[in-house]
GROMACS .gro file of C-alpha atoms in nm:
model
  332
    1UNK     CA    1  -0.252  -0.556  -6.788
    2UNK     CA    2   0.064  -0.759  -6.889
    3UNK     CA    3   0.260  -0.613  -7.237
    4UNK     CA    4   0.531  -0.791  -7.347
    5UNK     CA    5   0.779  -0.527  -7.448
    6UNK     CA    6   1.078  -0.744  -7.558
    7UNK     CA    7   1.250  -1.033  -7.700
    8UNK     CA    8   1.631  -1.067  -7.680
    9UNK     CA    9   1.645  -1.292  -7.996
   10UNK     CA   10   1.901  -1.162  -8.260
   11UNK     CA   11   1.765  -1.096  -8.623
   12UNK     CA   12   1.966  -1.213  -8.875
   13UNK     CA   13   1.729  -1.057  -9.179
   14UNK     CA   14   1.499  -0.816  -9.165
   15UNK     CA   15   1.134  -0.921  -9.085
   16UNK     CA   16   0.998  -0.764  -9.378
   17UNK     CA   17   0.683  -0.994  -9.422
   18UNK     CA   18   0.581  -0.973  -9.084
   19UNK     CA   19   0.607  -0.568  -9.097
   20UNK     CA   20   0.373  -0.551  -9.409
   21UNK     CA   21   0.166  -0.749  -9.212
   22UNK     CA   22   0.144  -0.508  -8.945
   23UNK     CA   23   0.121  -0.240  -9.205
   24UNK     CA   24  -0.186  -0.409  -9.387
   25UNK     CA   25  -0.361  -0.496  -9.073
   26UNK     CA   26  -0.363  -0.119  -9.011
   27UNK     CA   27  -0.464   0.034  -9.320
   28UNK     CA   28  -0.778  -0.232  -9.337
   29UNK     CA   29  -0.844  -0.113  -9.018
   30UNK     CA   30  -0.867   0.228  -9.170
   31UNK     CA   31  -1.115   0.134  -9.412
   32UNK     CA   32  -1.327  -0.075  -9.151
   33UNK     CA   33  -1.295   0.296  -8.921
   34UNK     CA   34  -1.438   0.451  -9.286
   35UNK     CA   35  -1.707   0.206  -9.321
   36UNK     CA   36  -1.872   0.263  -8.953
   37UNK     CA   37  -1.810   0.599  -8.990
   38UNK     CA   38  -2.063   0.568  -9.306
   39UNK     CA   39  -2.239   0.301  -9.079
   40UNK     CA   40  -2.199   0.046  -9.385
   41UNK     CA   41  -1.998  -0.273  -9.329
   42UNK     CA   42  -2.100  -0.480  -9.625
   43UNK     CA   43  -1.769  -0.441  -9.757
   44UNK     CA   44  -1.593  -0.626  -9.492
   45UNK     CA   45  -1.938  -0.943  -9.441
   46UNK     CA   46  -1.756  -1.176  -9.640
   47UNK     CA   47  -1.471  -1.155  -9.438
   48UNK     CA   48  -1.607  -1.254  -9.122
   49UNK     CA   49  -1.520  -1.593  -8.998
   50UNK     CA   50  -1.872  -1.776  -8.991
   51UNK     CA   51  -1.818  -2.191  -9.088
   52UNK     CA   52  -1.554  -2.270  -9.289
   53UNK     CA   53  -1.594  -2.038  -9.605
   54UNK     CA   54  -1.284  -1.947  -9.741
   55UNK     CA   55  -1.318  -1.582  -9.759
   56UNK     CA   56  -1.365  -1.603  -9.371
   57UNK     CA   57  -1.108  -1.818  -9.303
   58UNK     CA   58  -0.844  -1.620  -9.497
   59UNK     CA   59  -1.029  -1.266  -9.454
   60UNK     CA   60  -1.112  -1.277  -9.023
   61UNK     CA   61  -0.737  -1.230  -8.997
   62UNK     CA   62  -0.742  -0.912  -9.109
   63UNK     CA   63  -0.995  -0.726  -8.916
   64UNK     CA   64  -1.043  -0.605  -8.625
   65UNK     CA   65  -1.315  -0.499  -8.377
   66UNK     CA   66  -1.186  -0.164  -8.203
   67UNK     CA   67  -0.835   0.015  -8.202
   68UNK     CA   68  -0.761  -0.157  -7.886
   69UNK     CA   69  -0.791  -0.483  -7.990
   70UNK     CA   70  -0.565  -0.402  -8.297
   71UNK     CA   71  -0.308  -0.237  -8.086
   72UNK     CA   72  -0.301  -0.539  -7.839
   73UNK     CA   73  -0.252  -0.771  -8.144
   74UNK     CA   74   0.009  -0.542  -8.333
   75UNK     CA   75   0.211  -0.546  -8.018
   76UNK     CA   76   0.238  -0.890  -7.947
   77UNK     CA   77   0.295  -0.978  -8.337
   78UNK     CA   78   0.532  -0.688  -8.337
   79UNK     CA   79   0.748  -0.851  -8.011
   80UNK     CA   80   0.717  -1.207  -8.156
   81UNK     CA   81   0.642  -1.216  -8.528
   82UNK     CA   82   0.985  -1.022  -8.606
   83UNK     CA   83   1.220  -1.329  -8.430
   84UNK     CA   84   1.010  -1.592  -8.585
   85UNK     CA   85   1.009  -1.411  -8.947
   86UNK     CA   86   1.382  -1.378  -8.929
   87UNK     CA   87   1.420  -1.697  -8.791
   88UNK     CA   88   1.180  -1.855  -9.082
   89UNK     CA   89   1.271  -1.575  -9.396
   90UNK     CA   90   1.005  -1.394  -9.502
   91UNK     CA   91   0.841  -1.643  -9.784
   92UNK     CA   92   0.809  -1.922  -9.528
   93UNK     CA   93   0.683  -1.670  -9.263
   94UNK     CA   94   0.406  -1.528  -9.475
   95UNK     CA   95   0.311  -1.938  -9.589
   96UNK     CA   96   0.265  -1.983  -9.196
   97UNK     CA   97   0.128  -1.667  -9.066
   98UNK     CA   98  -0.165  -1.819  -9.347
   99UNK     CA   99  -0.192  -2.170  -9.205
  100UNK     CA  100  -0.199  -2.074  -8.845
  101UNK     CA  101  -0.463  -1.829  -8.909
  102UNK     CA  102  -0.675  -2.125  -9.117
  103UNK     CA  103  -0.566  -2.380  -8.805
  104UNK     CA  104  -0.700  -2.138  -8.559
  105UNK     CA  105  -1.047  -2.012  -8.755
  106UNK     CA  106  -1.163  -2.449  -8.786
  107UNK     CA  107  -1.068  -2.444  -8.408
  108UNK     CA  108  -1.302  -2.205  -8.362
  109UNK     CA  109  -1.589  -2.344  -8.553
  110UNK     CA  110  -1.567  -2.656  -8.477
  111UNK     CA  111  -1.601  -2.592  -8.126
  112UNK     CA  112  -1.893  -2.365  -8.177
  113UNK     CA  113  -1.732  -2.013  -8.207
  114UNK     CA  114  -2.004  -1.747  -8.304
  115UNK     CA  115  -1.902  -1.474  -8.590
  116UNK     CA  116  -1.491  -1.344  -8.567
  117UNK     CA  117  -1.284  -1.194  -8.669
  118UNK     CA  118  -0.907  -1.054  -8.516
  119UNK     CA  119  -0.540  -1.216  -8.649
  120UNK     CA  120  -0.451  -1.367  -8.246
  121UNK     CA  121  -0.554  -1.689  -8.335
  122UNK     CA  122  -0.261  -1.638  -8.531
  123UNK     CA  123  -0.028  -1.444  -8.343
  124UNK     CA  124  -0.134  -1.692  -8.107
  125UNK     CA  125   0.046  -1.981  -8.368
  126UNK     CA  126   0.322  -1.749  -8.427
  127UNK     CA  127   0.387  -1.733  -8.023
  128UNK     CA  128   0.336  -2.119  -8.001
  129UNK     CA  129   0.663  -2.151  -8.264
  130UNK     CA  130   0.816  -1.915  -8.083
  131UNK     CA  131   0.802  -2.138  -7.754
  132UNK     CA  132   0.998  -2.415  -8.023
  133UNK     CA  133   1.272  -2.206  -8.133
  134UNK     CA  134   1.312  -1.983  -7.877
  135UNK     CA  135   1.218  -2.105  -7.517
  136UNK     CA  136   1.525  -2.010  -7.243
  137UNK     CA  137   1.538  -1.649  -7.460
  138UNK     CA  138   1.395  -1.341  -7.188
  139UNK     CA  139   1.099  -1.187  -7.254
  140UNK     CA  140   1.063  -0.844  -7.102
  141UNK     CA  141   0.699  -0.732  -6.994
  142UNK     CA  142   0.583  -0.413  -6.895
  143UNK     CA  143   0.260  -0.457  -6.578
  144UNK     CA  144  -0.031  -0.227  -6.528
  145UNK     CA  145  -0.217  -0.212  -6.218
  146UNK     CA  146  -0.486   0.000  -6.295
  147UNK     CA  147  -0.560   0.174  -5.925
  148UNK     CA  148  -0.566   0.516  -5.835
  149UNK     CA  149  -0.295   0.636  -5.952
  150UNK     CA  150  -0.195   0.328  -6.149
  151UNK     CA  151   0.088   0.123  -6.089
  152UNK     CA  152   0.387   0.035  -6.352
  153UNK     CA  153   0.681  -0.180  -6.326
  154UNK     CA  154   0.893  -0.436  -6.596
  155UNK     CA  155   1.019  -0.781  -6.545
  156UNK     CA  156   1.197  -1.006  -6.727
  157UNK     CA  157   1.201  -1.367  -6.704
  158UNK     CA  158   1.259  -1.703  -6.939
  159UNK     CA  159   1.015  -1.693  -7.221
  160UNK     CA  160   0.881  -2.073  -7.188
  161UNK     CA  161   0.724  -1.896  -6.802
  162UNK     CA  162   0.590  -1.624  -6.950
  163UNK     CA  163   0.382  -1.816  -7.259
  164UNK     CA  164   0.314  -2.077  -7.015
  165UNK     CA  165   0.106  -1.858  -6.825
  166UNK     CA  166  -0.063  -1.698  -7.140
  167UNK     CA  167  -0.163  -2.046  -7.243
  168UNK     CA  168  -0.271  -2.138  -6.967
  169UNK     CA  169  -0.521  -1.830  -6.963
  170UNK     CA  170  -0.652  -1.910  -7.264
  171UNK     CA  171  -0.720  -2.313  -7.199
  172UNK     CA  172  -0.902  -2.224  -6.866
  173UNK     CA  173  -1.079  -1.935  -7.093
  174UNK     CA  174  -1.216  -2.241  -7.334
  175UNK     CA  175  -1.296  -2.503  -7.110
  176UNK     CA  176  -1.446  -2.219  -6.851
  177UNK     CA  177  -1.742  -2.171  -7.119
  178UNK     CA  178  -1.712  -1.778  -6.995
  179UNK     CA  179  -1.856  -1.538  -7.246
  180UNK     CA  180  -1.623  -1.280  -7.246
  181UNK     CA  181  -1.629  -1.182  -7.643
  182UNK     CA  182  -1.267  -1.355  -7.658
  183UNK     CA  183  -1.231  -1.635  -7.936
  184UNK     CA  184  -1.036  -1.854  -7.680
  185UNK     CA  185  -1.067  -2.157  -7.937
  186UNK     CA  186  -0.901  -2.040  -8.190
  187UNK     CA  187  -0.608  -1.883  -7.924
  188UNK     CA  188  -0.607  -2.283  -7.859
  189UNK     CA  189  -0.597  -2.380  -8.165
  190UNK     CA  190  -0.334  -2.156  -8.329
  191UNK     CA  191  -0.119  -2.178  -8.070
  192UNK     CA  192  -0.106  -2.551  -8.072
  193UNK     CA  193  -0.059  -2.529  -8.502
  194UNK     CA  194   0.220  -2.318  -8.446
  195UNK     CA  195   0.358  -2.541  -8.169
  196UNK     CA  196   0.343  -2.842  -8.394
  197UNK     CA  197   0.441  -2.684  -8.724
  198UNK     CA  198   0.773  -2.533  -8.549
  199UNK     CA  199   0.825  -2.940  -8.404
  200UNK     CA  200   0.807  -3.043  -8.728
  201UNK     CA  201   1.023  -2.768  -8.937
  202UNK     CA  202   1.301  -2.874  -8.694
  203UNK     CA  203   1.228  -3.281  -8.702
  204UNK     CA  204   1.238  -3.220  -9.036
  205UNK     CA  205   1.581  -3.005  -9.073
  206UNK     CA  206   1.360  -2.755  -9.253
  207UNK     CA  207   1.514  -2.496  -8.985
  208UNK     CA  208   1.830  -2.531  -8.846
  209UNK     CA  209   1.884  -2.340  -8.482
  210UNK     CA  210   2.274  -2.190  -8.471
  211UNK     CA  211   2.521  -2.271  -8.221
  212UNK     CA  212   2.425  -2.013  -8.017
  213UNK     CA  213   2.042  -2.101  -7.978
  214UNK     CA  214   1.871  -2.361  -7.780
  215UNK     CA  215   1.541  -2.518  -7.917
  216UNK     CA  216   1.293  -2.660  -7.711
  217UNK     CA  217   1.398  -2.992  -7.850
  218UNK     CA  218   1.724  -2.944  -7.804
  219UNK     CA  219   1.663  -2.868  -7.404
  220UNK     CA  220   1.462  -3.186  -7.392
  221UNK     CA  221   1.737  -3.339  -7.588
  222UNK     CA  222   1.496  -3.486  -7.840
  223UNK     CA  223   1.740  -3.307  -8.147
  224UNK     CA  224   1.989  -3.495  -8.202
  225UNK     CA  225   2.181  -3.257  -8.421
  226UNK     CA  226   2.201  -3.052  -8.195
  227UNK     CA  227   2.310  -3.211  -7.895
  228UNK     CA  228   2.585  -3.409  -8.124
  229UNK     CA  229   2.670  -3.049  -8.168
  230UNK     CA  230   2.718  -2.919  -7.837
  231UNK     CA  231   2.916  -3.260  -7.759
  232UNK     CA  232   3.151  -3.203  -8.010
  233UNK     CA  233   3.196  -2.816  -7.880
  234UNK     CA  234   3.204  -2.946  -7.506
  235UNK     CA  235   3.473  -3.167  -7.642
  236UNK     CA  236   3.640  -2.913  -7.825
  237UNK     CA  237   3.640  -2.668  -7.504
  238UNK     CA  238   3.749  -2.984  -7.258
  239UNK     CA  239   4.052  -3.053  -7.525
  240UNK     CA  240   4.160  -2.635  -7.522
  241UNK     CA  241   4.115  -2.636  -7.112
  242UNK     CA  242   4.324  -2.989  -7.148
  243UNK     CA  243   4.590  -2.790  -7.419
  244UNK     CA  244   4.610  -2.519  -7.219
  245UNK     CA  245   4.686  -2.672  -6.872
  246UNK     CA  246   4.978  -2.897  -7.021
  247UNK     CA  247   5.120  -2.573  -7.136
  248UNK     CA  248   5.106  -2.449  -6.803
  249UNK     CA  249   5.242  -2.752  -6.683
  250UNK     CA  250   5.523  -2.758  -6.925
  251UNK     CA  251   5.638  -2.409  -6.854
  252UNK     CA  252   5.631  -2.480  -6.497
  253UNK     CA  253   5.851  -2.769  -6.536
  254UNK     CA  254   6.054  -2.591  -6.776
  255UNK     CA  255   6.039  -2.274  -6.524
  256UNK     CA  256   6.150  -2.563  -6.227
  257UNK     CA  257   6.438  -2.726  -6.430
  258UNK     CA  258   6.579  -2.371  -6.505
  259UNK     CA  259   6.555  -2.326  -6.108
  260UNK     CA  260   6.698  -2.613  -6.029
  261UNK     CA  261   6.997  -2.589  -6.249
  262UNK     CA  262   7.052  -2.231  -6.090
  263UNK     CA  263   7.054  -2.353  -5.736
  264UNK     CA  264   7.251  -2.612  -5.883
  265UNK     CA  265   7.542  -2.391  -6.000
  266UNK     CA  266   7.503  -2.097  -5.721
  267UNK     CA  267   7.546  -2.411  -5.470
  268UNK     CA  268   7.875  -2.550  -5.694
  269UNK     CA  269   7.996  -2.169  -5.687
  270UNK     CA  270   7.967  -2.162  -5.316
  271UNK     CA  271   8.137  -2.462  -5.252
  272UNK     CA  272   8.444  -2.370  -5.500
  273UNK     CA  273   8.445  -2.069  -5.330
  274UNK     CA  274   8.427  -2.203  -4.973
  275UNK     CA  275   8.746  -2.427  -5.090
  276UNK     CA  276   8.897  -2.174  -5.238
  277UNK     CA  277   8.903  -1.961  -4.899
  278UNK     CA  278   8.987  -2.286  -4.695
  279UNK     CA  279   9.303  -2.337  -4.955
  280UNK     CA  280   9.375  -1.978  -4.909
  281UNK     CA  281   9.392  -1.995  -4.544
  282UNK     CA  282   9.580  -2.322  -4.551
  283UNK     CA  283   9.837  -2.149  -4.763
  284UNK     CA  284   9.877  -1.850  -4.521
  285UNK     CA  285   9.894  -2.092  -4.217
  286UNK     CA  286  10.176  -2.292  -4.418
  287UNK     CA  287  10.387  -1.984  -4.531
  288UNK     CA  288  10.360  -1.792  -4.225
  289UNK     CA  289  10.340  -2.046  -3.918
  290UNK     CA  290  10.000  -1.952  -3.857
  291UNK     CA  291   9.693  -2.182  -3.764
  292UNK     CA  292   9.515  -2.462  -3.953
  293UNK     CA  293   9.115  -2.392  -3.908
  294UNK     CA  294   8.901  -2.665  -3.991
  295UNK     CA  295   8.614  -2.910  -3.889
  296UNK     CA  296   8.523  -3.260  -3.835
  297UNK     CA  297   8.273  -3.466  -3.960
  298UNK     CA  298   8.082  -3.397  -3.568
  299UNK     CA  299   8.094  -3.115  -3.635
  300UNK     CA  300   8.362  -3.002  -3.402
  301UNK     CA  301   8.577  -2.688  -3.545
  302UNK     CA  302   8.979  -2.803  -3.472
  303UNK     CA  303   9.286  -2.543  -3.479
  304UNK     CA  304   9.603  -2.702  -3.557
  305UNK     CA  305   9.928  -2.554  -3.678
  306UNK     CA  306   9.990  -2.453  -4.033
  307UNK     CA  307  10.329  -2.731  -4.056
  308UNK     CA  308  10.071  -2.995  -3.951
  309UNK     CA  309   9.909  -2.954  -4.290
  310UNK     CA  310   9.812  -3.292  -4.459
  311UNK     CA  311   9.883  -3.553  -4.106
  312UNK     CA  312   9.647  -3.699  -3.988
  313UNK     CA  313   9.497  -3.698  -3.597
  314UNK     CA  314   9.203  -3.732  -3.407
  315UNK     CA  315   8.945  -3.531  -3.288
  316UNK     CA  316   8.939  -3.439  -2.936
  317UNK     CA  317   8.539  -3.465  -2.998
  318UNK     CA  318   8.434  -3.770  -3.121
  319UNK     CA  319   8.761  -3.954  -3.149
  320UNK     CA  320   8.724  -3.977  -3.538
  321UNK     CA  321   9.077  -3.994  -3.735
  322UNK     CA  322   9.100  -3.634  -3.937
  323UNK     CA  323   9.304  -3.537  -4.186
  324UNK     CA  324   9.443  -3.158  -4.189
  325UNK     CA  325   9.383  -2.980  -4.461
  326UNK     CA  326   9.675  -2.854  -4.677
  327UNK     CA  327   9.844  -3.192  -4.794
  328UNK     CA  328   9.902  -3.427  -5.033
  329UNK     CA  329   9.698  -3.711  -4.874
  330UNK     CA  330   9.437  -3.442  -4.801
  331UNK     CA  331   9.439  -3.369  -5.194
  332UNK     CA  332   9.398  -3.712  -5.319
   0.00000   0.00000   0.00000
């Protein structure tokens, strides 16, 4: 047994219609438990779907055959019929709950479905819109294996999988020819109404999906809207990445000029400083006879004395003509 137990589609209104759905389905039910109980279901004939009287076609909607074929319903309308009612309002909602339930009763008879009656032809429509407006959202499912002692576990996966595999079901149900007291026709049926009906709302702009929500359309990217949409927010996210890494790359290059201005003024420090010392020395050599320390260009280090300061020589090195620091010429 597979339950789905969960939709992760936000609600933007409350789902009022579908509830009192829900709510009327039950207390009918109620009466129909009354009237076997008193083993008289006249009341509730003319509401059986049999051809295409209108009290069956609206009425079979309504009833149900045995609590657990109203609890299977209620749960699946429950799950799905809240997102689509708050996706549609409630006015809208109730207008199609109606015509998928008439779509999927004339599938039924006019592919030869005995006497019916149950609303999942039109849950069934109300899942096949849901497929339309909400196909990438997760459904969560519960799973029964029925052995001894039974076996439960949940999984969630995309929704489009999950109703895939439900319509599927149903299609090989039809075509099978199986009698298994399941009105797989008007499953079929309503399902394809609601699939069409939710194309055409959105072909039609009569619903608009938000940013946030993907469309079946829009993943096939048959909406236009909606992909001229996500363009202009793709383009609007490229152009903030785009802003924000020219900031960065301004502040680095301010960061990098302030850096190199530092290095730029520690390095003109040192140097005053190094000439400083070297003028110092120079100074003591002169005044007190000492020794000249300097070095040439090769890099060899010369010692001359302090009244030497300012004549030129050559290096004992390289050969190179040197000037001793300390003297006029040296200063110019």
């Amino acid at each position: 047994m597979l339950i789905p137990l969960e939709v992760d589609v936000p609600e933007e209104r409350w789902p009022v219609v579908n509830w009192f759905i829900i709510g009327a389905c039950v207390v009918i039910f109620g009466f129909e438990m009354l009237c076997f109980a008193a083993d008289d279901f006249s009341l509730f004939e003319p509401f059986v779907l049999d051809g295409f009287g209108l009290t069956g076609m609206f009425g079979h909607m309504w009833l149900h055959g045995g609590i657990m074929h109203l609890i299977g319903n209620m749960v699946f309308l429950w799950i799905f019929g809240n997102a689509v009612c708050a996706k549609l309002g409630n006015i809208r909602f109730l207008l199609f709950y109606l015509a998928v339930g008439l779509i999927s009763g004339s599938a039924h008879v006019i592919f030869g479905g005995e006497r019916a009656i149950g609303a999942s032809g039109a849950i069934n429509g109300v899942v096949g819109i849901f497929l339309v407006f909400f196909p990438a959202n997760a459904i969560t499912c519960g799973f029964i294996w029925w052995l001894i002692p039974p076996i439960y576990t949940t999984f969630t996966l995309s929704s489009y999988w999950m109703i895939l595999f439900w319509l599927t079901f149903d299609i090989w149900g039809a075509f099978s020819g199986i009698e298994s007291g399941t009105a797989y026709w008007a499953h079929v049926g309503g399902f394809a109404g609601g699939f069409g009906l939710g194309v055409l709302m959105l072909k039609m702009g009569w619903v608009e999906m938000e940013r946030y929500e993907e469309s079946l359309l829009s993943m096939l990217g048959m909406d236009r809207k909606m992909v001229a949409v996500k363009a202009k927010d793709a383009g609007l996210e490229a152009k903030k990445v785009e802003d924000k890494n020219s900031a960065y790359q301004e502040a680095r290059e301010a960061r990098l000029k302030r850096e190199r201005e530092r290095w730029k003024r520690e390095a003109a420090e040192a140097a005053r400083a190094k000439a400083e010392r070297a003028a110092e020395q120079v100074q003591r050599a002169k005044a007190g006879g000492g020794v000249i320390k300097f070095a040439c260009k090769c890099g060899r280090v010369i010692r001359v004395k302090g009244e030497l300061a300012g004549r030129k020589g050559r290096c004992p090195e390289c050969g190179g003509t040197v000037i001793v620091p300390g003297g006029r010429q040296a200063a110019r």
